[in-house]
Coordinates of C-alpha atoms and ligand atoms in Angstrom, one line a residue:
X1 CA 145.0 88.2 110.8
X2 CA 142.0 90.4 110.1
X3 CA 140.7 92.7 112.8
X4 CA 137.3 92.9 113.5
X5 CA 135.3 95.1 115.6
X6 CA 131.7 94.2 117.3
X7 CA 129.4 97.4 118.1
X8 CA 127.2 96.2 120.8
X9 CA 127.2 93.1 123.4
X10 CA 123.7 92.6 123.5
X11 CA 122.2 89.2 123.4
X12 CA 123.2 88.8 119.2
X13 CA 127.1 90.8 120.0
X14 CA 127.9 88.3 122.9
X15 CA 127.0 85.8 120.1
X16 CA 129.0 86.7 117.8
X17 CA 132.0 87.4 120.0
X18 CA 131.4 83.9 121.1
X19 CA 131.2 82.4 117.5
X20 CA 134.5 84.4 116.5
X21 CA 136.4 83.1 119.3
X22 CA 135.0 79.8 120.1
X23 CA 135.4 78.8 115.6
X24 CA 139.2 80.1 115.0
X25 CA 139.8 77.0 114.1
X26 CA 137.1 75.9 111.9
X27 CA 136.5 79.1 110.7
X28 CA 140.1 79.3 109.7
X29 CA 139.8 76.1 107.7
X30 CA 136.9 77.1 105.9
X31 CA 137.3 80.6 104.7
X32 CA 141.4 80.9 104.8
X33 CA 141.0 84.1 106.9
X34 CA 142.0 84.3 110.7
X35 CA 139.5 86.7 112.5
X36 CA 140.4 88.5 116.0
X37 CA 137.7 90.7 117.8
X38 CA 140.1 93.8 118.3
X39 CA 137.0 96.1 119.5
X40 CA 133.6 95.5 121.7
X41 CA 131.5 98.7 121.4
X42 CA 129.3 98.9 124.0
X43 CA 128.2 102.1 126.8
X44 CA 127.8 99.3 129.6
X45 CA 130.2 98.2 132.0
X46 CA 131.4 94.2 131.8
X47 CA 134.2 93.5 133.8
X48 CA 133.5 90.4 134.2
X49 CA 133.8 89.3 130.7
X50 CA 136.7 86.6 129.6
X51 CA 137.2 89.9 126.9
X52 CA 136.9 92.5 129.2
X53 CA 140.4 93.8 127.8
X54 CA 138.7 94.3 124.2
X55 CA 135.5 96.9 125.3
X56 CA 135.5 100.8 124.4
X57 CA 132.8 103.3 125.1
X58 CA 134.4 105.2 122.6
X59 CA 133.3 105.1 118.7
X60 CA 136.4 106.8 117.3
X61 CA 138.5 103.8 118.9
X62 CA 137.0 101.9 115.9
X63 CA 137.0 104.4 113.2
X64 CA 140.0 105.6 113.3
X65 CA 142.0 102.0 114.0
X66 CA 142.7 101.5 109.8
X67 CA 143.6 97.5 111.0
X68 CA 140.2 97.3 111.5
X69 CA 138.7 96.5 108.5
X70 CA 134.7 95.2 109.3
X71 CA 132.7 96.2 111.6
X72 CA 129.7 93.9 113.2
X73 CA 126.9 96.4 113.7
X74 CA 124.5 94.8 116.1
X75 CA 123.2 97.4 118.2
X76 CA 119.8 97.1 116.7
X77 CA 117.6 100.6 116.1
X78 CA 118.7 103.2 113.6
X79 CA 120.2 105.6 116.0
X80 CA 123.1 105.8 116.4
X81 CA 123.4 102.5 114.4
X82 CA 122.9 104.5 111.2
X83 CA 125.3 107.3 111.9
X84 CA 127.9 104.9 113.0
X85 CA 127.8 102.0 110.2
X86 CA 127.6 105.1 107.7
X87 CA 131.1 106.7 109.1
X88 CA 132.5 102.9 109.2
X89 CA 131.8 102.8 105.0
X90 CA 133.3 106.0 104.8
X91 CA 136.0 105.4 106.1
X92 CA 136.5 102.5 103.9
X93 CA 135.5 99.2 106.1
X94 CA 133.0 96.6 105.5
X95 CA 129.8 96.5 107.6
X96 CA 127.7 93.7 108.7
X97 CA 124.4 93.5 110.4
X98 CA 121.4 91.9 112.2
X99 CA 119.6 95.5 112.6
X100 CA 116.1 95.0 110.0
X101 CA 115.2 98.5 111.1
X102 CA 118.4 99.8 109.9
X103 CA 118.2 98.2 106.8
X104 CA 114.4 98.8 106.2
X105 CA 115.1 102.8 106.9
X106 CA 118.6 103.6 105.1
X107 CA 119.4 100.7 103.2
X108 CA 119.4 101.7 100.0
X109 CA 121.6 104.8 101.1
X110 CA 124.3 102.5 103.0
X111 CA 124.2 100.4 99.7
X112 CA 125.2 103.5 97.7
X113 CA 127.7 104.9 99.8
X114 CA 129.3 101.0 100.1
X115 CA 129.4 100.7 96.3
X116 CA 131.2 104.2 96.1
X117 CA 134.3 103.2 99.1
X118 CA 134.2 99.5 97.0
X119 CA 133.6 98.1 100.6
X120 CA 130.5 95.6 101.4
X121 CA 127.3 96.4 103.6
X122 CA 126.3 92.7 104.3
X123 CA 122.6 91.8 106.3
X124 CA 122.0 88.1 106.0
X125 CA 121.0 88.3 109.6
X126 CA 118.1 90.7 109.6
X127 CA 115.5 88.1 108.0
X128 CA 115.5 84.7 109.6
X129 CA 117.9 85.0 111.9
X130 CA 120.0 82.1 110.8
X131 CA 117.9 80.9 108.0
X132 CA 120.3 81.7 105.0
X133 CA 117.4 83.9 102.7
X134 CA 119.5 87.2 101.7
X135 CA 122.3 85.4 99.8
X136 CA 120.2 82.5 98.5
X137 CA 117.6 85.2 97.0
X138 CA 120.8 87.4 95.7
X139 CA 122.8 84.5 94.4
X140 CA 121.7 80.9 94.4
X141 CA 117.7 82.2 92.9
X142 CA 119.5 84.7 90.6
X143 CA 118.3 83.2 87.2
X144 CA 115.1 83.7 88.2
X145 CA 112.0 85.9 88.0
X146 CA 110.9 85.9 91.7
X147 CA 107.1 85.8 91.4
X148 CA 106.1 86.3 95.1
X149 CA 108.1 86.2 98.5
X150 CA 105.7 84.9 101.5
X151 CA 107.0 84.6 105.0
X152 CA 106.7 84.1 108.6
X153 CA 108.9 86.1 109.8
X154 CA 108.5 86.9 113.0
X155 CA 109.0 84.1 115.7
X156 CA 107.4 86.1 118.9
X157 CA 103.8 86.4 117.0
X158 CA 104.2 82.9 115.2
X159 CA 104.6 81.7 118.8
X160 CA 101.6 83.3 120.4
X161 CA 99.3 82.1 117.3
X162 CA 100.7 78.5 117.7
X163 CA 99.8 78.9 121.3
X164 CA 96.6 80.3 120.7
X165 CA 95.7 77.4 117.7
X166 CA 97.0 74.3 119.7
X167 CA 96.5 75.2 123.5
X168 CA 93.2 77.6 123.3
X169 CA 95.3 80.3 125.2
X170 CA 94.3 83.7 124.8
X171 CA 96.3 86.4 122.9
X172 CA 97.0 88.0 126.2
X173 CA 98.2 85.6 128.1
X174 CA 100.2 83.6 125.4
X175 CA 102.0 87.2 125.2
X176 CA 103.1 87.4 128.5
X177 CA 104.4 83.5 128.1
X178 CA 106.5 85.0 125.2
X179 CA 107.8 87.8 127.1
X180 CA 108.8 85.8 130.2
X181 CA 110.8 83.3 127.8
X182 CA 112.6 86.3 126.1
X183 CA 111.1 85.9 122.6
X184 CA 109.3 89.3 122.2
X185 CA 111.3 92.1 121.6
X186 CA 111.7 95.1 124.5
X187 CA 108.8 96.7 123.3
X188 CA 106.0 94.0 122.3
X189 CA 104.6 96.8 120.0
X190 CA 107.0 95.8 117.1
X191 CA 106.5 92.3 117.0
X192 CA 102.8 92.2 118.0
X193 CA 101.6 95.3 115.5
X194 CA 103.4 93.5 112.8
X195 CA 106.8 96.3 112.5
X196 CA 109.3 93.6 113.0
X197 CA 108.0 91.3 110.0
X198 CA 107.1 95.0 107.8
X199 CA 111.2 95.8 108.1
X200 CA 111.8 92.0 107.3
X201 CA 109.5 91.8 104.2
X202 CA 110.8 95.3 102.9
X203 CA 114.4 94.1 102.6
X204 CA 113.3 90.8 100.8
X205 CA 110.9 93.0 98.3
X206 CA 113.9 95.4 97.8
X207 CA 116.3 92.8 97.3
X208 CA 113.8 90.6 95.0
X209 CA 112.8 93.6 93.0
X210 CA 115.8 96.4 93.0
X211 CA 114.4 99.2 94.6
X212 CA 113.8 100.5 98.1
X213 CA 110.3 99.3 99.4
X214 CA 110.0 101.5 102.6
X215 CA 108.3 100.3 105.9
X216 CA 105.6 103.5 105.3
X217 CA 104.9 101.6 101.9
X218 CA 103.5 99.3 103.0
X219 CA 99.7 98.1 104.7
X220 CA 100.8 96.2 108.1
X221 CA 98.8 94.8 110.4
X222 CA 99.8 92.9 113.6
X223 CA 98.3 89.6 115.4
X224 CA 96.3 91.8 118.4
X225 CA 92.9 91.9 116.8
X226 CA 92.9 87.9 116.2
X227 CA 90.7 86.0 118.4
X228 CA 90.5 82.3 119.8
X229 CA 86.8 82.3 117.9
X230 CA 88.7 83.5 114.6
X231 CA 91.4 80.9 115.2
X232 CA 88.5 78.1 116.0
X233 CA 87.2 79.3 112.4
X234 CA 90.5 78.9 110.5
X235 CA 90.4 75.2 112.1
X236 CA 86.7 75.1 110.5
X237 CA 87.7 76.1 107.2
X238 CA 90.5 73.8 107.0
X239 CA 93.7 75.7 107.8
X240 CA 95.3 77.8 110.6
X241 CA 95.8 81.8 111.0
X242 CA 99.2 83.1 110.4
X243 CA 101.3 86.7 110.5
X244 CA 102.6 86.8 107.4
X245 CA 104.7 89.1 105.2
X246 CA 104.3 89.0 101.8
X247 CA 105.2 90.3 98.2
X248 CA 104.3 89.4 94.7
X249 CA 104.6 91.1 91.4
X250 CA 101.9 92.6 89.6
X251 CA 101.1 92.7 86.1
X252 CA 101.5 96.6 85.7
X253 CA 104.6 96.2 87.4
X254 CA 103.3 97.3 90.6
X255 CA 103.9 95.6 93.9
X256 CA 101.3 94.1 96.1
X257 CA 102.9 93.8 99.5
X258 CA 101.6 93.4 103.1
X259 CA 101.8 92.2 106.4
X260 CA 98.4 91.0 108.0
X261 CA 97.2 87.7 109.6
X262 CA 95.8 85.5 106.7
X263 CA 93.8 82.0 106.9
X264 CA 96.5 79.4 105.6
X265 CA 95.4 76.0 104.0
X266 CA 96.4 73.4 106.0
X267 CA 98.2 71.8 102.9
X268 CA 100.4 74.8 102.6
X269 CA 104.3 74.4 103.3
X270 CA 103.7 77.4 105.7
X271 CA 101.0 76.6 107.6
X272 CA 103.4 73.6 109.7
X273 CA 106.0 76.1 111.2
X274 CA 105.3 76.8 114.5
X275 CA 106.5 77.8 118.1
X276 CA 109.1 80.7 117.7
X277 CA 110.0 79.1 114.1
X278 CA 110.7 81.4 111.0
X279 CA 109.5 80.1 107.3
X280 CA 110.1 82.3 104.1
X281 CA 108.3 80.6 100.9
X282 CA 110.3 82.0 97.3
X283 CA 108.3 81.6 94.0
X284 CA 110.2 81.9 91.4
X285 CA 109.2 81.5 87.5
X286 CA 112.4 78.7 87.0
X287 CA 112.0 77.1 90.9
X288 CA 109.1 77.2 91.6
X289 CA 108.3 76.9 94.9
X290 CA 111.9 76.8 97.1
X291 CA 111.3 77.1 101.4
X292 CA 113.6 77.9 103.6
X293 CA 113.1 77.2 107.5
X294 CA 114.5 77.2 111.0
X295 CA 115.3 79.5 114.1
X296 CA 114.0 82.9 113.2
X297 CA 115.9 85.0 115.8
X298 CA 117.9 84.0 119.1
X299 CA 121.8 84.4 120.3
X300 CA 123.8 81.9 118.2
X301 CA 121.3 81.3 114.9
X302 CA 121.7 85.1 114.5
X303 CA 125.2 85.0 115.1
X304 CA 125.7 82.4 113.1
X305 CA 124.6 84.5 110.0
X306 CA 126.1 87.7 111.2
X307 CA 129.4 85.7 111.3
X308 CA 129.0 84.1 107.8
X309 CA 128.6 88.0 106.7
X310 CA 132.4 88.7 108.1
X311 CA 133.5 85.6 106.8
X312 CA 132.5 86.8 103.3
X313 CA 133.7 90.7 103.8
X314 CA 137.0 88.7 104.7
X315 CA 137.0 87.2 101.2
X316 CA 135.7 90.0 99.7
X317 CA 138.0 93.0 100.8
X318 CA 139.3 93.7 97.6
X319 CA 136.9 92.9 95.1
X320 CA 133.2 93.9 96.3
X321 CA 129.8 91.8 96.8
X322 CA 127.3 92.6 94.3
X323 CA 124.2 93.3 97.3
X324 CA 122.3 96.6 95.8
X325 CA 119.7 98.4 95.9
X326 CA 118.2 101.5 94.3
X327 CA 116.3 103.8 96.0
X328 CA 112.1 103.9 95.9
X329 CA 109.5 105.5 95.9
X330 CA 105.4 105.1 97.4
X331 CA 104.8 104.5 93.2
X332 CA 106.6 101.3 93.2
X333 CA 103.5 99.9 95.5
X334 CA 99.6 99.2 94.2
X335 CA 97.7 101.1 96.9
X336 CA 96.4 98.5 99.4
X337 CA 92.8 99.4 98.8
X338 CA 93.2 98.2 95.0
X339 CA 94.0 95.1 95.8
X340 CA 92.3 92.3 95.1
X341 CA 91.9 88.9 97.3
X342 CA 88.9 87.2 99.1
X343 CA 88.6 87.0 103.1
X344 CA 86.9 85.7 106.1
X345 CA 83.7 87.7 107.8
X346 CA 82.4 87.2 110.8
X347 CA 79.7 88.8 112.5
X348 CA 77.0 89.2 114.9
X349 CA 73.8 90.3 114.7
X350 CA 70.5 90.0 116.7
X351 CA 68.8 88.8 113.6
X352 CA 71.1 86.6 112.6
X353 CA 68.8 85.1 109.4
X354 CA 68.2 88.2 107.8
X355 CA 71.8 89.3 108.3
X356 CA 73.0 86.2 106.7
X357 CA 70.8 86.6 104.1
X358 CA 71.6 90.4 103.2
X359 CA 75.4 88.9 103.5
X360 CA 74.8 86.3 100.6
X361 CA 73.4 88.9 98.6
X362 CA 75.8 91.4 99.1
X363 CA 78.4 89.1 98.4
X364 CA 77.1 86.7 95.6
X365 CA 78.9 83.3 96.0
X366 CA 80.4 83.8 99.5
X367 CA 80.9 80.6 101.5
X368 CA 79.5 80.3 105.5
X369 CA 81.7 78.8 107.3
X370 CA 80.2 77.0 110.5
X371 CA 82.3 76.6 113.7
X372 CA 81.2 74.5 116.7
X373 CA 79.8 76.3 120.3
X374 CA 79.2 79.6 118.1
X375 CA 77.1 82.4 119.7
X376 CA 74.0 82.5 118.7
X377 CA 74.1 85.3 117.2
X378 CA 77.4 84.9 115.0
X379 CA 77.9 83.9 112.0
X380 CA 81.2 83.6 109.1
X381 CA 81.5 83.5 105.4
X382 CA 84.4 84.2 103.2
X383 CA 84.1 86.4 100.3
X384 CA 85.4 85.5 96.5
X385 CA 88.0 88.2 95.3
X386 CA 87.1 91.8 95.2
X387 CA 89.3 94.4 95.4
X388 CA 89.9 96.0 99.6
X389 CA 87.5 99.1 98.2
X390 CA 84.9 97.3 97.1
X391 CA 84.6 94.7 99.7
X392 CA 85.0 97.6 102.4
X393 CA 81.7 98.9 100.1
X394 CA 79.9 96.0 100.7
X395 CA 80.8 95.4 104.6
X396 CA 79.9 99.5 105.5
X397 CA 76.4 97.8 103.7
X398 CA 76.0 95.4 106.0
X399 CA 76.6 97.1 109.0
X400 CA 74.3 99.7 107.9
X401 CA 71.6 96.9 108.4
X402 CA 72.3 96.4 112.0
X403 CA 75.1 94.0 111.6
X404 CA 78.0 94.2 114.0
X405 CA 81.9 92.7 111.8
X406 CA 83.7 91.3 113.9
X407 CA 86.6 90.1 112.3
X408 CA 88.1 90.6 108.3
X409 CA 90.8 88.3 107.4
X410 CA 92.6 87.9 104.2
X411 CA 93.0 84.2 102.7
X412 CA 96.6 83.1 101.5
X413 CA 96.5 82.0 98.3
X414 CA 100.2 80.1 99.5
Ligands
LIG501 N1 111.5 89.8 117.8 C1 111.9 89.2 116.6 C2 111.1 87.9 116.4 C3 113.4 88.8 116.8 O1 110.3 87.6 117.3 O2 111.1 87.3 115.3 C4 114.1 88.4 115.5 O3 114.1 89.4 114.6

C-alpha cells in the first residue's frame, strides 16, 4: 500500500480523492500499486465529507509522516504551493501537480532540487488538463527536433471566442456566460489577459527546448481587445480568431514565443476546437504535424492526469523520471519587436479613399479584406511579413495621416 497525500480539496483535489478511491481496483490492475489517500490538506472545514476522517489543517502532518511518499499538490497559486511542494522534495517524496503557475515561476528550481533527493516532480496536468501533452512531448516525441509548439490552451477564452464567432455575442456578455457556468478562473484577469495560456505555453517551451522560458519572457496578449467586427473579418478572410500560445525555434537559436489572438485558416487542425475545448498542435522535424485534443481543464479530466502522475511516481520510487529542465534566461527569447509575421489592420478614417490608398503604399502588396454591413468609414488589409518594429513604423505613419487602427492581429501560419 502506498500512502498518498492530497494538498487542497478544491474542485481538481475532490477529483482526485474521488479518482483514487473510486479506481482501487482498476488502478490496482494497471499499475501493480495500491494507493490510499492517508492526508487531505486543506484550511476549510468538511465534515460532511465520506473522508472527513482523512483532513488536516496542519502541513507538518504530511511532512513529517515518512509512509507518505507523494504528495498531490493542487492548491493552485505559488504561495504557499511553492514552499510546501519544495519542503515535500526535501524531505525525499515525490510531488505531483495541476498548479501551471507553480510550474511556470519555480519549475526549473523544483526540477533541480527533485533530481538532487532522486524523487520525481511530475505536472502532466498543468497543460490540457487531461489531454496527455507533458509525457507525450518528453517521451513518446523524444526522437525528434520539435520545430514549433502551437496551442489553445485555455478553454474559458476559446469559449467566449466560439461564442463570439458562432452566436454574434459580445465579449462581455459571453464572459459572464463563462463565469456563471464555472469555466473562468476566480479572477477572469488570468484567463481573459492571456496569463493562464503564458504559464501553459512556458512549460511546453521549457520542456521542448531544455531551459526555463519564464512567464515575464514572453509578449502575451489576452482576447479583451477582439471585437465581433474583427471576428466578422476573420470569417471574411476565410478563417476564425483564436487565443493561442505558441513557440517555434529560430534559426539563431533564439525562441520566438507568444500568446496573442491570431486569424486561423479555416483548414487548420486548430481552427475546429471549440466551446471550452483545449488543442496543442507539435511540429516536429520526424512527425510532422502530431495534435492532441480534448477537455482542457475541469474536475475529473484534470484528475485524471494528476492521478496518472501518482500512478507513475508509484512506479518510479526508486529509480527517477527523467522530466528536467535547466534554468533560463530573457536571452533564450528573440525580442518580440524583431519578429517577423504579417497581420490584419483595420481602420477608420473620415477619408476613407485616401487612407486606403496611403495604406497600400505604406504597405506595398497588402491585401483589403472586405466584410459585409462595414462602417462607412472602415476599412481592413493584412500586411505581408515585416518584422513588429517595422510594421509599428509604418502604422504610427498612417495614423499620422488622420487614420484611426482599430485592430492589429497576427496571422497563424498553423
Ligand atoms: N481557467 C483555465 C481554462 C482552467 O479556462 O483553461 C484550466 O487551466
Amino acid at each position: 500500500m502506498v500512502q498518498v497525500a492530497v494538498m487542497g480539496y478544491g474542485v481538481v483535489g475532490s477529483g482526485v480523492v474521488e479518482v483514487i478511491m473510486n479506481h482501487r481496483d482498476g488502478i490496482m490492475k494497471r499499475s501493480d500499486a495500491e494507493l490510499n489517500v492517508k492526508y487531505i490538506l486543506d484550511i476549510r472545514e468538511f465534515p460532511d465529507s465520506p473522508y472527513a476522517e482523512k483532513f488536516t489543517k496542519n502541513f507538518d502532518d504530511i511532512l513529517n509522516d515518512d509512509e507518505v511518499k507523494v504528495v498531490a499538490e493542487v492548491m493552485g497559486g505559488v504561495h504557499p504551493a511553492y514552499d510546501f511542494t519544495k519542503a515535500c522534495l526535501l524531505a525525499g517524496k515525490s510531488v505531483v501537480t495541476s498548479n501551471k503557475e507553480l510550474v511556470a515561476t519555480k519549475g526549473a528550481e523544483l526540477l533541480e532540487i527533485a533530481r538532487q533527493k532522486n524523487v520525481n516532480y511530475l505536472f502532466e496536468a498543468s497543460v490540457g488538463g487531461g489531454i496527455p501533452i507533458i509525457r507525450p512531448i518528453g517521451l513518446c516525441l523524444a526522437a525528434n527536433e520539435v520545430i514549433e509548439v502551437a496551442g489553445i490552451l485555455n478553454g474559458t477564452t476559446n469559449y467566449i471566442l466560439t461564442k463570439m464567432i458562432k452566436e454574434g455575442v459580445s465579449f462581455e456578455d459571453a464572459l459572464r456566460t463563462a463565469q456563471q457556468l464555472g469555466y473562468a478562473e476566480r479572477n477572469p484577469a488570468a484567463d481573459v489577459e492571456g496569463h493562464d495560456a503564458c504559464r501553459k505555453i512556458c512549460i511546453l517551451a521549457s520542456l521542448c527546448y531544455g531551459k526555463h522560458i519564464y512567464p515575464e519572457f514572453v509578449h502575451t496578449v489576452g482576447i479583451t481587445g477582439i471585437t465581433l467586427e474583427d471576428v466578422s473579418y476573420a470569417s471574411s478572410w476565410g478563417g476564425v480568431i483564436k487565443l493561442i500560445g505558441q513557440v517555434s525555434k529560430l534559426d539563431d537559436g533564439t525562441l520566438d514565443i507568444t500568446v496573442e489572438p491570431m486569424f486561423i485558416e479555416r483548414s487548420s487542425q486548430l481552427a475546429g476546437i471549440d466551446d471550452v475545448f483545449n488543442g496543442i498542435l507539435v511540429r516536429g522535424d520526424a512527425t510532422g504535424d502530431v495534435v492532441f485534443y480534448g477537455k482542457g481543464a475541469g474536475k475529473l479530466p484534470t484528475a485524471s492526469a494528476v492521478v496518472a502522475d501518482i500512478i507513475d511516481c508509484v512506479q518510479h520510487l526508486k529509480d527517477r523520471k527523467f522530466v528536467f529542465w535547466e534554468d533560463g534566461n530573457a536571452s533564450l527569447v528573440k525580442p518580440y519587436e524583431e519578429t517577423v509575421f504579417p497581420v490584419f489592420v483595420r481602420a477608420v478614417s473620415d477619408d476613407k479613399k485616401a487612407a486606403s490608398a496611403k495604406a497600400a503604399e505604406l504597405f506595398p502588396g497588402m491585401k483589403p479584406v472586405v466584410r459585409p454591413d462595414a462602417a462607412e468609414n472602415e476599412f481592413a488589409f493584412v500586411t505581408g511579413k515585416m518584422t513588429v518594429a517595422d510594421r509599428n513604423k509604418l502604422l504610427e505613419e498612417l495614423k499620422a495621416s488622420g487614420t484611426e487602427i482599430k485592430s492589429v492581429i497576427r496571422i497563424a501560419d498553423l
